[in-house]
Tab-separated table of C-alpha atoms in Angstrom:
chain	number	residue	atom	x	y	z
Y	1	UNK	CA	-15.137	-50.347	31.842
Y	2	UNK	CA	-17.941	-47.794	32.128
Y	3	UNK	CA	-16.111	-46.111	35.030
Y	4	UNK	CA	-13.005	-45.361	32.984
Y	5	UNK	CA	-15.163	-44.234	30.041
Y	6	UNK	CA	-16.954	-41.793	32.318
Y	7	UNK	CA	-13.682	-40.401	33.686
Y	8	UNK	CA	-12.224	-40.116	30.199
Y	9	UNK	CA	-15.285	-38.235	28.985
Y	10	UNK	CA	-15.146	-35.871	31.960
Y	11	UNK	CA	-11.431	-35.201	31.426
Y	12	UNK	CA	-12.118	-34.400	27.775
Y	13	UNK	CA	-14.909	-31.994	28.746
Y	14	UNK	CA	-12.709	-30.156	31.254
Y	15	UNK	CA	-9.940	-29.808	28.671
Y	16	UNK	CA	-12.411	-28.281	26.210
Y	17	UNK	CA	-13.656	-25.870	28.887
Y	18	UNK	CA	-10.085	-24.923	29.743
Y	19	UNK	CA	-9.467	-24.019	26.096
Y	20	UNK	CA	-12.448	-21.648	26.236
Y	21	UNK	CA	-11.400	-19.971	29.516
Y	22	UNK	CA	-7.832	-19.604	28.275
Y	23	UNK	CA	-9.076	-17.977	25.052
Y	24	UNK	CA	-11.250	-15.582	27.100
Y	25	UNK	CA	-8.206	-14.722	29.223
Y	26	UNK	CA	-6.154	-13.834	26.144
Y	27	UNK	CA	-8.993	-11.770	24.618
Y	28	UNK	CA	-9.481	-9.832	27.860
Y	29	UNK	CA	-5.729	-9.204	28.050
Y	30	UNK	CA	-5.665	-7.767	24.508
Y	31	UNK	CA	-8.712	-5.540	25.198
Y	32	UNK	CA	-7.144	-4.289	28.444
Y	33	UNK	CA	-3.910	-3.318	26.699
Y	34	UNK	CA	-5.773	-1.428	23.955
Y	35	UNK	CA	-8.050	0.419	26.394
Y	36	UNK	CA	-5.136	1.532	28.584
Y	37	UNK	CA	-3.350	2.916	25.550
Y	38	UNK	CA	-6.436	4.908	24.513
Y	39	UNK	CA	-6.764	6.339	28.016
Y	40	UNK	CA	-3.094	7.374	28.079
Y	41	UNK	CA	-3.551	9.116	24.729
Y	42	UNK	CA	-6.408	11.296	26.043
Y	43	UNK	CA	-4.938	12.238	29.440
Y	44	UNK	CA	-2.968	15.280	28.146
Y	45	UNK	CA	-6.166	16.839	26.743
Y	46	UNK	CA	-8.047	16.145	29.968
Y	47	UNK	CA	-5.261	17.632	32.123
Y	48	UNK	CA	-5.009	20.702	29.862
Y	49	UNK	CA	-8.705	21.499	30.414
Y	50	UNK	CA	-8.306	21.110	34.159
Y	51	UNK	CA	-5.285	23.399	34.080
Y	52	UNK	CA	-7.272	26.152	32.316
Y	53	UNK	CA	-10.068	25.938	34.878
Y	54	UNK	CA	-7.458	26.212	37.638
Y	55	UNK	CA	-6.035	29.296	35.941
Y	56	UNK	CA	-9.412	31.061	36.121
Y	57	UNK	CA	-9.910	30.345	39.824
Y	58	UNK	CA	-6.357	31.338	40.700
Y	59	UNK	CA	-7.135	34.741	39.220
Y	60	UNK	CA	-10.667	34.967	40.651
Y	61	UNK	CA	-11.185	32.398	43.485
Y	62	UNK	CA	-14.755	33.588	44.216
Y	63	UNK	CA	-16.029	33.577	40.657
Y	64	UNK	CA	-19.607	32.291	40.504
Y	65	UNK	CA	-20.685	29.828	37.815
Y	66	UNK	CA	-23.625	27.478	37.209
Y	67	UNK	CA	-21.356	24.430	37.244
Y	68	UNK	CA	-19.993	25.222	40.726
Y	69	UNK	CA	-21.459	25.458	44.206
Y	70	UNK	CA	-22.542	29.051	44.871
Y	71	UNK	CA	-20.274	30.751	47.373
Y	72	UNK	CA	-21.546	30.147	50.907
Y	73	UNK	CA	-24.183	27.562	49.920
Y	74	UNK	CA	-24.362	24.320	51.921
Y	75	UNK	CA	-23.491	21.055	50.199
Y	76	UNK	CA	-26.891	19.420	50.742
Y	77	UNK	CA	-28.883	20.795	47.833
Y	78	UNK	CA	-32.620	20.140	47.717
Y	79	UNK	CA	-33.929	18.228	44.703
Y	80	UNK	CA	-33.292	15.112	42.655
Y	81	UNK	CA	-29.847	13.558	42.429
Y	82	UNK	CA	-28.637	11.745	39.334
Y	83	UNK	CA	-26.473	8.626	39.468
Y	84	UNK	CA	-24.410	7.393	36.535
Y	85	UNK	CA	-23.650	3.731	37.260
Y	86	UNK	CA	-21.138	2.012	34.975
Y	87	UNK	CA	-21.338	-1.788	34.773
Y	88	UNK	CA	-20.422	-4.400	32.157
Y	89	UNK	CA	-22.576	-5.887	29.414
Y	90	UNK	CA	-22.009	-9.435	30.657
Y	91	UNK	CA	-20.786	-11.437	33.614
Y	92	UNK	CA	-17.890	-13.900	33.973
Y	93	UNK	CA	-15.848	-11.138	35.609
Y	94	UNK	CA	-15.907	-12.093	39.279
Y	95	UNK	CA	-17.534	-9.585	41.635
Y	96	UNK	CA	-16.914	-6.621	39.314
Y	97	UNK	CA	-20.575	-5.862	38.529
Y	98	UNK	CA	-22.083	-6.535	41.938
Y	99	UNK	CA	-19.540	-4.373	43.771
Y	100	UNK	CA	-20.567	-1.363	41.662
Y	101	UNK	CA	-24.280	-2.097	42.035
Y	102	UNK	CA	-24.089	-2.508	45.832
Y	103	UNK	CA	-22.199	0.785	46.145
Y	104	UNK	CA	-24.816	2.571	44.023
Y	105	UNK	CA	-27.692	1.132	46.062
Y	106	UNK	CA	-26.103	2.216	49.350
Y	107	UNK	CA	-25.543	5.730	47.996
Y	108	UNK	CA	-29.104	6.033	46.700
Y	109	UNK	CA	-30.499	5.100	50.116
Y	110	UNK	CA	-29.096	8.352	51.474
Y	111	UNK	CA	-31.377	10.497	49.294
Y	112	UNK	CA	-35.096	10.238	48.594
Y	113	UNK	CA	-35.222	11.657	45.034
Y	114	UNK	CA	-33.069	9.738	42.583
Y	115	UNK	CA	-32.645	9.353	38.837
Y	116	UNK	CA	-30.658	6.320	37.741
Y	117	UNK	CA	-28.592	6.262	34.539
Y	118	UNK	CA	-26.963	2.905	33.836
Y	119	UNK	CA	-24.241	2.006	31.360
Y	120	UNK	CA	-23.987	-1.726	30.631
Y	121	UNK	CA	-26.569	-4.437	30.047
Y	122	UNK	CA	-25.741	-6.267	33.294
Y	123	UNK	CA	-26.631	-3.264	35.442
Y	124	UNK	CA	-29.800	-2.487	33.490
Y	125	UNK	CA	-30.966	-6.087	33.842
Y	126	UNK	CA	-30.250	-6.117	37.582
Y	127	UNK	CA	-32.070	-2.878	38.400
Y	128	UNK	CA	-35.020	-3.742	36.135
Y	129	UNK	CA	-35.400	-7.217	37.649
Y	130	UNK	CA	-35.421	-5.658	41.133
Y	131	UNK	CA	-38.039	-3.051	40.134
Y	132	UNK	CA	-35.660	-0.131	40.609
Y	133	UNK	CA	-36.608	2.667	38.143
Y	134	UNK	CA	-33.964	3.564	35.590
Y	135	UNK	CA	-33.902	5.824	32.545
Y	136	UNK	CA	-35.155	3.417	29.864
Y	137	UNK	CA	-34.007	5.633	27.003
Y	138	UNK	CA	-30.445	5.745	28.371
Y	139	UNK	CA	-29.109	2.731	26.452
Y	140	UNK	CA	-25.334	2.713	26.255
Y	141	UNK	CA	-23.074	-0.308	25.966
Y	142	UNK	CA	-19.961	-0.742	28.090
Y	143	UNK	CA	-17.993	-2.302	25.232
Y	144	UNK	CA	-15.347	-0.310	23.328
Y	145	UNK	CA	-15.917	3.095	24.993
Y	146	UNK	CA	-15.289	6.142	22.812
Y	147	UNK	CA	-15.059	9.869	23.455
Y	148	UNK	CA	-18.052	10.417	21.151
Y	149	UNK	CA	-20.150	8.166	23.374
Y	150	UNK	CA	-18.881	9.995	26.464
Y	151	UNK	CA	-20.054	13.287	24.929
Y	152	UNK	CA	-23.507	11.831	24.285
Y	153	UNK	CA	-23.774	10.682	27.902
Y	154	UNK	CA	-22.493	14.078	29.048
Y	155	UNK	CA	-25.169	15.872	26.991
Y	156	UNK	CA	-27.942	13.813	28.607
Y	157	UNK	CA	-26.683	14.478	32.126
Y	158	UNK	CA	-26.016	18.167	31.489
Y	159	UNK	CA	-29.537	18.568	30.112
Y	160	UNK	CA	-30.946	17.370	33.427
Y	161	UNK	CA	-28.536	19.519	35.428
Y	162	UNK	CA	-28.881	22.764	33.476
Y	163	UNK	CA	-32.672	22.449	33.387
Y	164	UNK	CA	-32.645	22.346	37.189
Y	165	UNK	CA	-34.145	18.850	37.361
Y	166	UNK	CA	-30.947	17.363	38.794
Y	167	UNK	CA	-29.228	19.202	41.632
Y	168	UNK	CA	-26.296	16.805	41.904
Y	169	UNK	CA	-24.839	14.142	39.636
Y	170	UNK	CA	-22.694	11.266	40.884
Y	171	UNK	CA	-20.636	8.720	38.977
Y	172	UNK	CA	-20.135	5.219	40.399
Y	173	UNK	CA	-17.582	3.103	38.613
Y	174	UNK	CA	-14.592	0.816	39.110
Y	175	UNK	CA	-11.272	2.621	39.064
Y	176	UNK	CA	-8.459	0.594	37.504
Y	177	UNK	CA	-5.464	0.917	39.850
Y	178	UNK	CA	-3.163	-1.869	38.706
Y	179	UNK	CA	-3.170	-5.401	37.364
Y	180	UNK	CA	-3.941	-6.731	40.831
Y	181	UNK	CA	-6.182	-3.998	42.233
Y	182	UNK	CA	-9.382	-2.169	41.288
Y	183	UNK	CA	-11.353	0.126	43.610
Y	184	UNK	CA	-14.984	1.209	43.545
Y	185	UNK	CA	-14.948	4.950	43.030
Y	186	UNK	CA	-17.754	7.399	43.794
Y	187	UNK	CA	-17.364	11.001	42.714
Y	188	UNK	CA	-19.674	13.959	42.517
Y	189	UNK	CA	-19.600	14.979	38.869
Y	190	UNK	CA	-21.645	18.173	39.304
Y	191	UNK	CA	-21.643	20.711	40.813
Y	192	UNK	CA	-17.906	21.217	41.348
Y	193	UNK	CA	-16.193	22.698	44.371
Y	194	UNK	CA	-13.689	25.432	43.709
Y	195	UNK	CA	-11.317	23.476	45.932
Y	196	UNK	CA	-11.337	20.726	43.285
Y	197	UNK	CA	-9.342	23.093	41.079
Y	198	UNK	CA	-7.350	25.002	43.666
Y	199	UNK	CA	-4.278	23.297	45.050
Y	200	UNK	CA	-3.375	25.689	47.854
Y	201	UNK	CA	-0.071	23.943	48.484
Y	202	UNK	CA	1.168	24.427	44.931
Y	203	UNK	CA	-0.840	27.521	44.058
Y	204	UNK	CA	1.219	30.048	42.109
Y	205	UNK	CA	0.899	33.779	42.465
Y	206	UNK	CA	-0.401	35.463	39.311
Y	207	UNK	CA	1.879	38.465	38.846
Y	208	UNK	CA	0.728	39.538	35.393
Y	209	UNK	CA	-2.860	40.208	34.271
Y	210	UNK	CA	-4.468	37.480	32.199
Y	211	UNK	CA	-7.289	38.272	29.801
Y	212	UNK	CA	-10.093	35.918	28.735
Y	213	UNK	CA	-12.039	36.391	25.514
Y	214	UNK	CA	-14.919	37.038	25.393
Y	215	UNK	CA	-14.986	36.624	29.210
Y	216	UNK	CA	-13.893	34.245	31.971
Y	217	UNK	CA	-17.550	33.219	32.398
Y	218	UNK	CA	-17.891	32.246	28.733
Y	219	UNK	CA	-14.601	30.365	28.848
Y	220	UNK	CA	-15.819	28.372	31.859
Y	221	UNK	CA	-19.160	27.633	30.200
Y	222	UNK	CA	-17.329	26.177	27.199
Y	223	UNK	CA	-14.528	24.365	29.021
Y	224	UNK	CA	-16.523	22.656	31.785
Y	225	UNK	CA	-18.807	20.549	29.506
Y	226	UNK	CA	-15.702	19.269	27.696
Y	227	UNK	CA	-14.076	18.567	31.056
Y	228	UNK	CA	-17.158	16.645	32.223
Y	229	UNK	CA	-17.186	14.639	28.979
Y	230	UNK	CA	-13.491	13.902	29.494
Y	231	UNK	CA	-14.125	12.728	33.038
Y	232	UNK	CA	-16.943	10.438	31.874
Y	233	UNK	CA	-14.707	9.057	29.138
Y	234	UNK	CA	-11.997	8.393	31.705
Y	235	UNK	CA	-14.547	6.621	33.925
Y	236	UNK	CA	-15.762	4.493	31.005
Y	237	UNK	CA	-12.211	3.481	30.097
Y	238	UNK	CA	-11.242	2.828	33.721
Y	239	UNK	CA	-14.344	0.666	34.174
Y	240	UNK	CA	-13.654	-1.194	30.943
Y	241	UNK	CA	-10.049	-1.836	32.025
Y	242	UNK	CA	-11.254	-3.050	35.420
Y	243	UNK	CA	-13.812	-5.328	33.769
Y	244	UNK	CA	-11.178	-6.934	31.556
Y	245	UNK	CA	-8.788	-7.230	34.483
Y	246	UNK	CA	-11.495	-8.886	36.600
Y	247	UNK	CA	-12.314	-11.237	33.726
Y	248	UNK	CA	-8.638	-12.124	33.362
Y	249	UNK	CA	-8.458	-12.888	37.081
Y	250	UNK	CA	-11.650	-14.975	36.940
Y	251	UNK	CA	-10.458	-16.913	33.879
Y	252	UNK	CA	-7.026	-17.506	35.415
Y	253	UNK	CA	-8.686	-18.859	38.538
Y	254	UNK	CA	-10.900	-21.082	36.360
Y	255	UNK	CA	-7.828	-22.313	34.448
Y	256	UNK	CA	-5.956	-23.087	37.670
Y	257	UNK	CA	-8.957	-24.943	39.111
Y	258	UNK	CA	-9.407	-26.863	35.856
Y	259	UNK	CA	-5.736	-27.869	35.882
Y	260	UNK	CA	-5.992	-29.121	39.462
Y	261	UNK	CA	-9.135	-31.056	38.598
Y	262	UNK	CA	-7.502	-32.519	35.486
Y	263	UNK	CA	-4.519	-33.717	37.488
Y	264	UNK	CA	-6.800	-35.304	40.094
Y	265	UNK	CA	-9.041	-36.965	37.489
Y	266	UNK	CA	-6.071	-38.178	35.433
Y	267	UNK	CA	-4.581	-39.783	38.526
Y	268	UNK	CA	-7.960	-41.317	39.342
Y	269	UNK	CA	-8.320	-42.530	35.749
Y	270	UNK	CA	-4.876	-44.141	35.787
Y	271	UNK	CA	-5.610	-45.919	39.059
Y	272	UNK	CA	-8.979	-47.093	37.779
Y	273	UNK	CA	-7.501	-48.236	34.492
Y	274	UNK	CA	-4.700	-50.063	36.290
Y	275	UNK	CA	-7.219	-51.794	38.550
Y	276	UNK	CA	-9.285	-52.913	35.550
Y	277	UNK	CA	-6.183	-54.207	33.733
Y	278	UNK	CA	-5.109	-56.061	36.861
Y	279	UNK	CA	-8.577	-57.577	37.192
Y	280	UNK	CA	-8.537	-58.662	33.539
Y	281	UNK	CA	-5.096	-60.255	33.936
Y	282	UNK	CA	-6.273	-62.047	37.076
Y	283	UNK	CA	-9.358	-63.397	35.268
Y	284	UNK	CA	-7.259	-64.605	32.322
Y	285	UNK	CA	-4.698	-66.218	34.614
Y	286	UNK	CA	-7.425	-67.917	36.616
Y	287	UNK	CA	-9.012	-69.234	33.402
Y	288	UNK	CA	-5.721	-70.625	32.123
Y	289	UNK	CA	-5.006	-72.229	35.485
Y	290	UNK	CA	-8.450	-73.850	35.533
Y	291	UNK	CA	-7.915	-75.379	32.093
Y	292	UNK	CA	-4.542	-76.823	33.138
Y	293	UNK	CA	-6.048	-78.368	36.257
Y	294	UNK	CA	-8.850	-79.948	34.261
């Protein structure tokens, strides 16, 4: 009887676990839907800023600015590079966190001077436990990203860049492509290339003069920080969507495995129970037969 009790207890435990994984799946699905809606709502603003920057460089393609590579300067700038690595605050999301961390580590190996800025408790714990220096005062959660938080992160990174301490800044995050696909994305946040804002295939000829007030330089200096903050916000949302999508996939896999295990254990329990009932019937029949013979 202890065998069937053990199987019954195990089946009950798996059913309870399945309830938890199913609830986590539904929560992740709701968070994903909300985050995607917020990202869609901010895209027009982000694209409008990019369009204005394009307008300036269509008028003056060789305009110099502190946020862009100087004309004729090689891409390999000497000095420290900053890396903004976006991870989750917790696990249970498949390989989501480790894929980002491995990509960041490989990128950092290519340069000797690095400053690491990490969003998400999982990433901070990993780098700290492996004795990889990170900015301890850079404590930002990956949950419920907001544009205000993106601006705060932008201010920290721009402070290092404008002071000359950081020569380049990279962002490493997971780009949400679709419900079945997410890609690790590495982009150089600063400095920009003019080619990032000049689409030579679709470039339009400016026939009429366009005036900037107080100047094109001042307009760039005001637009670019907002554009950078918008890009960081987009990266935070994309990462958050990818995290929830990865968690949904992991929880669905756990649910499917639990269902298969439940079916196997239920079949095993029924066989075991049937064997025990058969044994009990045999013992009773043998006892009755013995009494009749006596």
